[in-house]
Short mmCIF file of C-alpha atoms and ligand atoms in Angstrom, two decimals:
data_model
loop_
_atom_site.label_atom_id
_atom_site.label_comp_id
_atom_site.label_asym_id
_atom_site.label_seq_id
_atom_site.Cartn_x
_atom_site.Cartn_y
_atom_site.Cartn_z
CA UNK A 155 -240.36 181.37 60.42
CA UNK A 156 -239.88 182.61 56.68
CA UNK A 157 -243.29 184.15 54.90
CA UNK A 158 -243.14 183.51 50.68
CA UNK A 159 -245.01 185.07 48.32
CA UNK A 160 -246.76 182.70 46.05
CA UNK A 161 -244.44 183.47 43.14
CA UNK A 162 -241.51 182.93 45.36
CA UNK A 163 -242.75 179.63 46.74
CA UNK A 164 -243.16 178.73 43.01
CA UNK A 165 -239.75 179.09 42.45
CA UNK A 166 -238.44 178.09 45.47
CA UNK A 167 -240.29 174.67 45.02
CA UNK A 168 -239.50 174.20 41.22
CA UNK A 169 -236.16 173.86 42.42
CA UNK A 170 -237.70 170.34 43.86
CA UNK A 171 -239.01 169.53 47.27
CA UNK A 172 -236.29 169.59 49.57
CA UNK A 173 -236.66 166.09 51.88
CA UNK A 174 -238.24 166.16 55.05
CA UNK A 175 -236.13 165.88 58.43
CA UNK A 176 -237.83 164.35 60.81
CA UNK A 177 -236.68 163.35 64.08
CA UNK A 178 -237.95 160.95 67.07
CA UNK A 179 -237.42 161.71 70.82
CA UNK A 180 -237.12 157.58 71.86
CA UNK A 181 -237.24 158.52 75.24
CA UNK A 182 -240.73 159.74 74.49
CA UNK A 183 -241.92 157.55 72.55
CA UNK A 184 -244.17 154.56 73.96
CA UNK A 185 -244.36 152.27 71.11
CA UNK A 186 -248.45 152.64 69.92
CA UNK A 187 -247.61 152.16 66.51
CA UNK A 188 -250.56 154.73 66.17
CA UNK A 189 -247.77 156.79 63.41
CA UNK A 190 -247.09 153.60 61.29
CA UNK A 191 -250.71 152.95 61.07
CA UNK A 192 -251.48 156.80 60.64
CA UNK A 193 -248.82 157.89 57.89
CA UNK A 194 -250.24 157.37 54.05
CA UNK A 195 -247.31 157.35 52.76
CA UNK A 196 -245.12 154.53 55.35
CA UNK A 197 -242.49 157.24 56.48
CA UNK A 198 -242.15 155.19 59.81
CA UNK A 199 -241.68 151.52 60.57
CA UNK A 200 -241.46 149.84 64.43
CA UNK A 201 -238.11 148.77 65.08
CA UNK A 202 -238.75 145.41 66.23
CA UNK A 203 -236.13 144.82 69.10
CA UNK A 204 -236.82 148.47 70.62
CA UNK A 205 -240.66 148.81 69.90
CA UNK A 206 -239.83 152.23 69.42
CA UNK A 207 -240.79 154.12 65.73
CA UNK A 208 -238.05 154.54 62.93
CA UNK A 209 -238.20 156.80 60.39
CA UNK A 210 -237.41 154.57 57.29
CA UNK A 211 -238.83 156.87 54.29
CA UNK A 212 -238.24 160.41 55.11
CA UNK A 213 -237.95 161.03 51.13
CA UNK A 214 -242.15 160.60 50.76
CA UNK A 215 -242.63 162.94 53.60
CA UNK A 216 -245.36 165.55 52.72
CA UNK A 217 -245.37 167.40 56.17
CA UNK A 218 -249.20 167.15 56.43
CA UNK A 219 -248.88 166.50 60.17
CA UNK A 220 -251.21 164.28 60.56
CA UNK A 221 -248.78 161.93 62.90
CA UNK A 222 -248.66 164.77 65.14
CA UNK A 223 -251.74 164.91 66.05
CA UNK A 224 -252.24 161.52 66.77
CA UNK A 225 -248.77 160.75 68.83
CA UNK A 226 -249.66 160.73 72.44
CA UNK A 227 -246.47 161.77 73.01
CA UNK A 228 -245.60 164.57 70.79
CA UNK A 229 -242.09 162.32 70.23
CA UNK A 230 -241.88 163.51 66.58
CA UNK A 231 -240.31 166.88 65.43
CA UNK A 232 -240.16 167.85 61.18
CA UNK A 233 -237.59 170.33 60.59
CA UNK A 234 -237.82 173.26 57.72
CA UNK A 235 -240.97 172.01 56.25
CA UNK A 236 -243.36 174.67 54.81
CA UNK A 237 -245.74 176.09 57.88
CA UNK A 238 -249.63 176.31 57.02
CA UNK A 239 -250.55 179.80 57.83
CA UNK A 240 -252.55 179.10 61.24
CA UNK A 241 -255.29 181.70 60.64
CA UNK A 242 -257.25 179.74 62.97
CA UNK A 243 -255.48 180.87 66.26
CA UNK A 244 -257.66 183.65 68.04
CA UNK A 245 -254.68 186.00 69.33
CA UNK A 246 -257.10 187.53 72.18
CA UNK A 247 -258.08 184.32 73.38
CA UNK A 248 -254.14 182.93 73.10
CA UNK A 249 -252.98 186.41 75.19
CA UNK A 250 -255.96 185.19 77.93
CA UNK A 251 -254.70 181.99 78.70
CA UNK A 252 -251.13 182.89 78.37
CA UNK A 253 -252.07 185.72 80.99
CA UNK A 254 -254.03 182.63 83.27
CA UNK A 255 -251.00 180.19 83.16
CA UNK B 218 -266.53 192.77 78.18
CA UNK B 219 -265.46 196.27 77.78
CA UNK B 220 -265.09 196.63 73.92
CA UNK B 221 -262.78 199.35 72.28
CA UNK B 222 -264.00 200.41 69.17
CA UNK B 223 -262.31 203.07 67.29
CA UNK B 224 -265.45 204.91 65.31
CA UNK B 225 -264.64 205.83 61.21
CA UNK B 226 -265.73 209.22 60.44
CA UNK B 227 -265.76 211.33 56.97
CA UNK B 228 -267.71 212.98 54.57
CA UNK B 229 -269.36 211.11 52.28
CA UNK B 230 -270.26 211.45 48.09
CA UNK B 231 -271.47 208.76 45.99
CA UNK B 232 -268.52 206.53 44.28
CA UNK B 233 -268.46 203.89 42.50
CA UNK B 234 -264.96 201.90 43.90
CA UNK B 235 -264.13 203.18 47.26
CA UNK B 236 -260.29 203.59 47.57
CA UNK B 237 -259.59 203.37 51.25
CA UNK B 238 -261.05 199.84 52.94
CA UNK B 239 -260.48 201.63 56.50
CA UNK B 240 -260.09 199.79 59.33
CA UNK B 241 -256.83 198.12 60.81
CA UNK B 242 -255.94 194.74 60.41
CA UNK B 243 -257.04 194.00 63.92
CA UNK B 244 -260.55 194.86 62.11
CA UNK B 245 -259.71 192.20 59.66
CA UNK B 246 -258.59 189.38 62.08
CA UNK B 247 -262.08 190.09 64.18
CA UNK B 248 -264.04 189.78 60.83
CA UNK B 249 -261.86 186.53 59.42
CA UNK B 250 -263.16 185.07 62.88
CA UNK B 251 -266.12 186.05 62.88
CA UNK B 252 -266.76 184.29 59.59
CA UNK B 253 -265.18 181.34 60.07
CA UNK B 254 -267.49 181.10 63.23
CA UNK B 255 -270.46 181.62 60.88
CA UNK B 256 -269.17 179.35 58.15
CA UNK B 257 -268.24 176.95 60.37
CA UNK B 258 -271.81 176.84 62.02
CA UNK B 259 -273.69 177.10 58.48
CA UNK B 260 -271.83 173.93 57.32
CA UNK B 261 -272.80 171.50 60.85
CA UNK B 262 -276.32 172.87 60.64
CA UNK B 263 -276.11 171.57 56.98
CA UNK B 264 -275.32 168.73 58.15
CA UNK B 265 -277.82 168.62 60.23
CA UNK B 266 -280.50 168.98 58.73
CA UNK B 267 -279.87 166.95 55.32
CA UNK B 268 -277.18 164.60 56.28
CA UNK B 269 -275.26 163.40 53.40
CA UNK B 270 -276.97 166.27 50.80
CA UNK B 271 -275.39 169.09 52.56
CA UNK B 272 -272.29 167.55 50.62
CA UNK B 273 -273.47 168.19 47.31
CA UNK B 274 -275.32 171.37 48.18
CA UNK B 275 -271.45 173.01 48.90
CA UNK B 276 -269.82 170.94 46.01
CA UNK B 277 -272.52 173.07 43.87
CA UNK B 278 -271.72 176.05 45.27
CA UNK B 279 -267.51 175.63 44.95
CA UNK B 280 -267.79 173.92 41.15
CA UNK B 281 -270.11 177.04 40.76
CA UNK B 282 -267.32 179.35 42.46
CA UNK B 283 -264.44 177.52 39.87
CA UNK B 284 -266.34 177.58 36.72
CA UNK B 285 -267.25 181.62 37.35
CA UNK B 286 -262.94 182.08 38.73
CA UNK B 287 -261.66 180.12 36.24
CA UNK B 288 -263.33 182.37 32.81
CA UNK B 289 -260.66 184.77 32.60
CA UNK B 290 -257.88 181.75 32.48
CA UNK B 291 -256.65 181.08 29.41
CA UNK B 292 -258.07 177.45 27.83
CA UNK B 293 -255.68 174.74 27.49
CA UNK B 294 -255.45 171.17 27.29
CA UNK B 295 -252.31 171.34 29.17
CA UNK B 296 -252.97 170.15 32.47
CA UNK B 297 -249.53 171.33 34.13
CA UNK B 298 -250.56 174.54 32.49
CA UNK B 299 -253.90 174.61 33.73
CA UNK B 300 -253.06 174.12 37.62
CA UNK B 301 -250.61 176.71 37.31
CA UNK B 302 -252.91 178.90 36.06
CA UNK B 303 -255.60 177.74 38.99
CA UNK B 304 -253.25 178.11 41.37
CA UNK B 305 -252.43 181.60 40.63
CA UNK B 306 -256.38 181.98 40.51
CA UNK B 307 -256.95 179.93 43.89
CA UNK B 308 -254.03 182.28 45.46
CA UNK B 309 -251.63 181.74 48.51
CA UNK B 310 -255.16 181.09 50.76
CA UNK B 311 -255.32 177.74 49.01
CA UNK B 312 -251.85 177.32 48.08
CA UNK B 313 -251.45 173.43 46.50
CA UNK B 314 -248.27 171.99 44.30
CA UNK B 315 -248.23 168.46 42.22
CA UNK B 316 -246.91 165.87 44.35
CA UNK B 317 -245.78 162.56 43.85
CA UNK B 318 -244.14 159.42 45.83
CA UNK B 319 -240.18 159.24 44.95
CA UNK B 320 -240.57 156.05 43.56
CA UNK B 321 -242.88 157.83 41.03
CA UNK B 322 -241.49 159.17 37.87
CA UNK B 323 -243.53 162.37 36.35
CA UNK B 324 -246.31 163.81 38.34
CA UNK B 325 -249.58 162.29 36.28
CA UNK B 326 -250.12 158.78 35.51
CA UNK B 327 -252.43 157.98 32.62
CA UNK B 328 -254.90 155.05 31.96
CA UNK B 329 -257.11 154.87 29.50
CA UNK B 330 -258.57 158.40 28.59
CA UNK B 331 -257.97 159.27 32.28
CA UNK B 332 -254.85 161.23 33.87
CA UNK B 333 -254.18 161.69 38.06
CA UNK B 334 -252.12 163.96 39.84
CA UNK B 335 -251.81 164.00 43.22
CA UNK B 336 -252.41 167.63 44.60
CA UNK B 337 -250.87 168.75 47.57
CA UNK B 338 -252.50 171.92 49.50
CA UNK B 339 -250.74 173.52 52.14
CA UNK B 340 -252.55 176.65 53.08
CA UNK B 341 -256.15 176.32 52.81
CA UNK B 342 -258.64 178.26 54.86
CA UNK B 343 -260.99 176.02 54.90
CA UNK B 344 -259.10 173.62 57.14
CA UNK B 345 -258.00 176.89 59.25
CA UNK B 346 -262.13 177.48 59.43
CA UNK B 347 -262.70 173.91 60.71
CA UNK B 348 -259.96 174.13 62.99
CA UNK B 349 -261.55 177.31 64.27
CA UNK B 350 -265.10 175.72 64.79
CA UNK B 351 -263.67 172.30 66.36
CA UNK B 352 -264.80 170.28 63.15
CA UNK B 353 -263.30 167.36 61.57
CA UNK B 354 -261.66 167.59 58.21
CA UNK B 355 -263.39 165.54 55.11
CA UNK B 356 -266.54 167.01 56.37
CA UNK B 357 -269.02 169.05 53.70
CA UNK B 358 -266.40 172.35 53.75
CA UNK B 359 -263.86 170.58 52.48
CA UNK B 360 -266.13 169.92 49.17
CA UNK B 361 -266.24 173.60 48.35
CA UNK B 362 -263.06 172.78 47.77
CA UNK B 363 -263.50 169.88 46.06
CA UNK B 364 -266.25 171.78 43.83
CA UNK B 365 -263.83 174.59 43.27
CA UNK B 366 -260.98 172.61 41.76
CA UNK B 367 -263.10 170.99 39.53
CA UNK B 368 -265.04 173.90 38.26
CA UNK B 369 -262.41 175.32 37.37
CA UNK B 370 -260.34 172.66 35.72
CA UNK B 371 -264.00 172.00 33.53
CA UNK B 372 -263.83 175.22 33.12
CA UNK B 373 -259.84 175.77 31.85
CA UNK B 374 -259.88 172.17 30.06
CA UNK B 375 -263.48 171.49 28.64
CA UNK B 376 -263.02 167.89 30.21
CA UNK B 377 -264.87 166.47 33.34
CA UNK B 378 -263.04 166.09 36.65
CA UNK B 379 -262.87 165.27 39.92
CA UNK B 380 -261.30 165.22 43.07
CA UNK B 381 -260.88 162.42 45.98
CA UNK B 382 -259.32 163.47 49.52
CA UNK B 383 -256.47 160.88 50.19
CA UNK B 384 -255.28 162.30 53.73
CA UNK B 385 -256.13 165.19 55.55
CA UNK B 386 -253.30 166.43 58.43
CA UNK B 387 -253.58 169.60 60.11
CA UNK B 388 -250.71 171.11 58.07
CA UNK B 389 -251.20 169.93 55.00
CA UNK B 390 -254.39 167.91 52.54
CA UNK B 391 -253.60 165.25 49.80
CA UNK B 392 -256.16 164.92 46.96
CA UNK B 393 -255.89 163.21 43.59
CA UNK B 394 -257.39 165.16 40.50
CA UNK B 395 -258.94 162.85 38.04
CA UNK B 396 -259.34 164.00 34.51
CA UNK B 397 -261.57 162.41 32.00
CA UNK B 398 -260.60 163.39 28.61
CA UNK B 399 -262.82 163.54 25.37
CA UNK B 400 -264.87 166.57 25.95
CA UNK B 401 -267.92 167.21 28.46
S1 SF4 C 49 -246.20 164.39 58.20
FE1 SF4 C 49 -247.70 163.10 57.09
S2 SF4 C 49 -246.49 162.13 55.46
FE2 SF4 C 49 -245.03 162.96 56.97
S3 SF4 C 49 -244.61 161.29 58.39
FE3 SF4 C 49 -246.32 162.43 59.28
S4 SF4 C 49 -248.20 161.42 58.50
FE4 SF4 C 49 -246.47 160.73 57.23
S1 SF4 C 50 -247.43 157.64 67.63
FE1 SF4 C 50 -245.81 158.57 68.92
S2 SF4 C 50 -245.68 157.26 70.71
FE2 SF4 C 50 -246.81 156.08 69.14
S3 SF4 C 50 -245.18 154.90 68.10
FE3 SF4 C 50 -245.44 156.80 66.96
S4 SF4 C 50 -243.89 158.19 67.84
FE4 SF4 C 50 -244.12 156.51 69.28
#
């Protein structure tokens, strides 16, 4: 993971957005269509002979992530988008369970 | 629990900006928590106890939070100019860009004596505090927010704004910034 300054981010993004690679494991996905319905900005589309998700607009792609979280499958994977800082995370409680499992 | 807790000693005079913060950043990570617990808890009870009001009570207190941020920004009527300056203001906590569909040719759109631009945040601790206290985005936190960036575009511009939440995602928040020219 790369950490940018503000200024650098700045610059890095005046250059334009770079698009958004996304990628869906078929073999995990189970057809809900919960993504389609979930994306504001139509990024997927159900491929009507496979009933499995396309991606048909990567280019309008903001990364918010939303789809992720509603996927029951975890079948989608964005590559090099720009990684909220998770501030969120409690390390002690993360090193607890990681100890447990 | 056992706690560690590594005791700061020194001498003492009076001073008016202490230099050293002390403390590691293990200190800083327990206290981040620990607020975002009590934030977190604050806004529900809110909530709870006037519904829909608890809304405009934190909208108050984030316009309030923009106007007073936002005096020592240079005015303009340029509103590329202006979130620039906001963002630098805001800082990398609440780190936001323009964004627009590709379809879409500049970033605002204008009608009438009103301009949008869609605002992308990225890194926003509010929606790292809900995430912390289990609670859903759109909720009253997110209109500190909301308050915030329009304080402090009122404040920059001398216009009226506001701001609607298009999506929320756990990476990433969508909002449109309305701006009503012709003066307060
Ligand atoms: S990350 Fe957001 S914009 Fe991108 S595909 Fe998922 S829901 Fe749509
Ligand atoms: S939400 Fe997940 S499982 Fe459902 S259609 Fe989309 S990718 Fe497939």
């Amino acid at each position: 993971m790369e950490y940018l300054s503000r200024k650098q981010k700045m610059k890095k993004i005046s250059r334009g957005f770079k698009m958004v690679e996304i990628e869906i494991d078929e073999d995990a996905c189970v057809g809900c269509g919960s993504c389609v319905d979930d994306c504001p900005n139509n990024v997927y589309q159900m491929n009507e002979e496979t009933w499995k998700t396309t991606v048909v607009n990567a280019d309008d792609c903001m990364a918010c992530l939303s789809c992720h979280e509603i996927c029951p499958s975890q079948a989608m994977t964005h590559r090099d988008i720009h990684v909220a800082k998770r501030l969120y995370i409690d390390r002690k409680v993360n090193d607890v369970l990681e100890k447990i499992i | 629990m056992d706690m560690e807790m590594e005791e700061i000693r020194g001498t003492f005079k009076p001073e008016i900006i202490p230099r050293e913060t002390g403390g590691k950043i293990g200190d800083y990570e327990a206290a981040l928590h620990v607020l975002m617990k009590f934030v977190g808890s604050m806004s529900s009870a809110l909530e709870q106890v006037s519904g829909r009001g608890a809304n405009a009570i934190v909208y108050q207190a984030g316009k309030r939070m923009g106007h007073d941020a936002a005096k020592m920004l240079e005015k303009t009527d340029d509103l590329e100019k202006a979130l620039n300056e906001m963002g630098e203001v805001l800082g990398v906590e609440f780190y936001f860009e323009m964004w627009k569909p590709k379809g879409q040719e500049g970033y605002t759109i204008e009608s009438g004596d009103k301009t949008e631009v869609k605002l992308l945040f990225m890194d926003c601790v509010v929606r790292q505090t809900l995430r912390r206290t289990g609670l859903p985005q759109k909720g009253p936190l997110c209109y500190l927010l909301y308050g915030y960036m329009v304080g402090a575009v009122e404040e920059v511009m001398s216009i009226k704004g506001k701001l609607d939440i298009d999506h929320v995602g756990p990476n990433a928040c969508l909002k449109t910034l309305t701006i009503k020219w012709g003066g307060k």
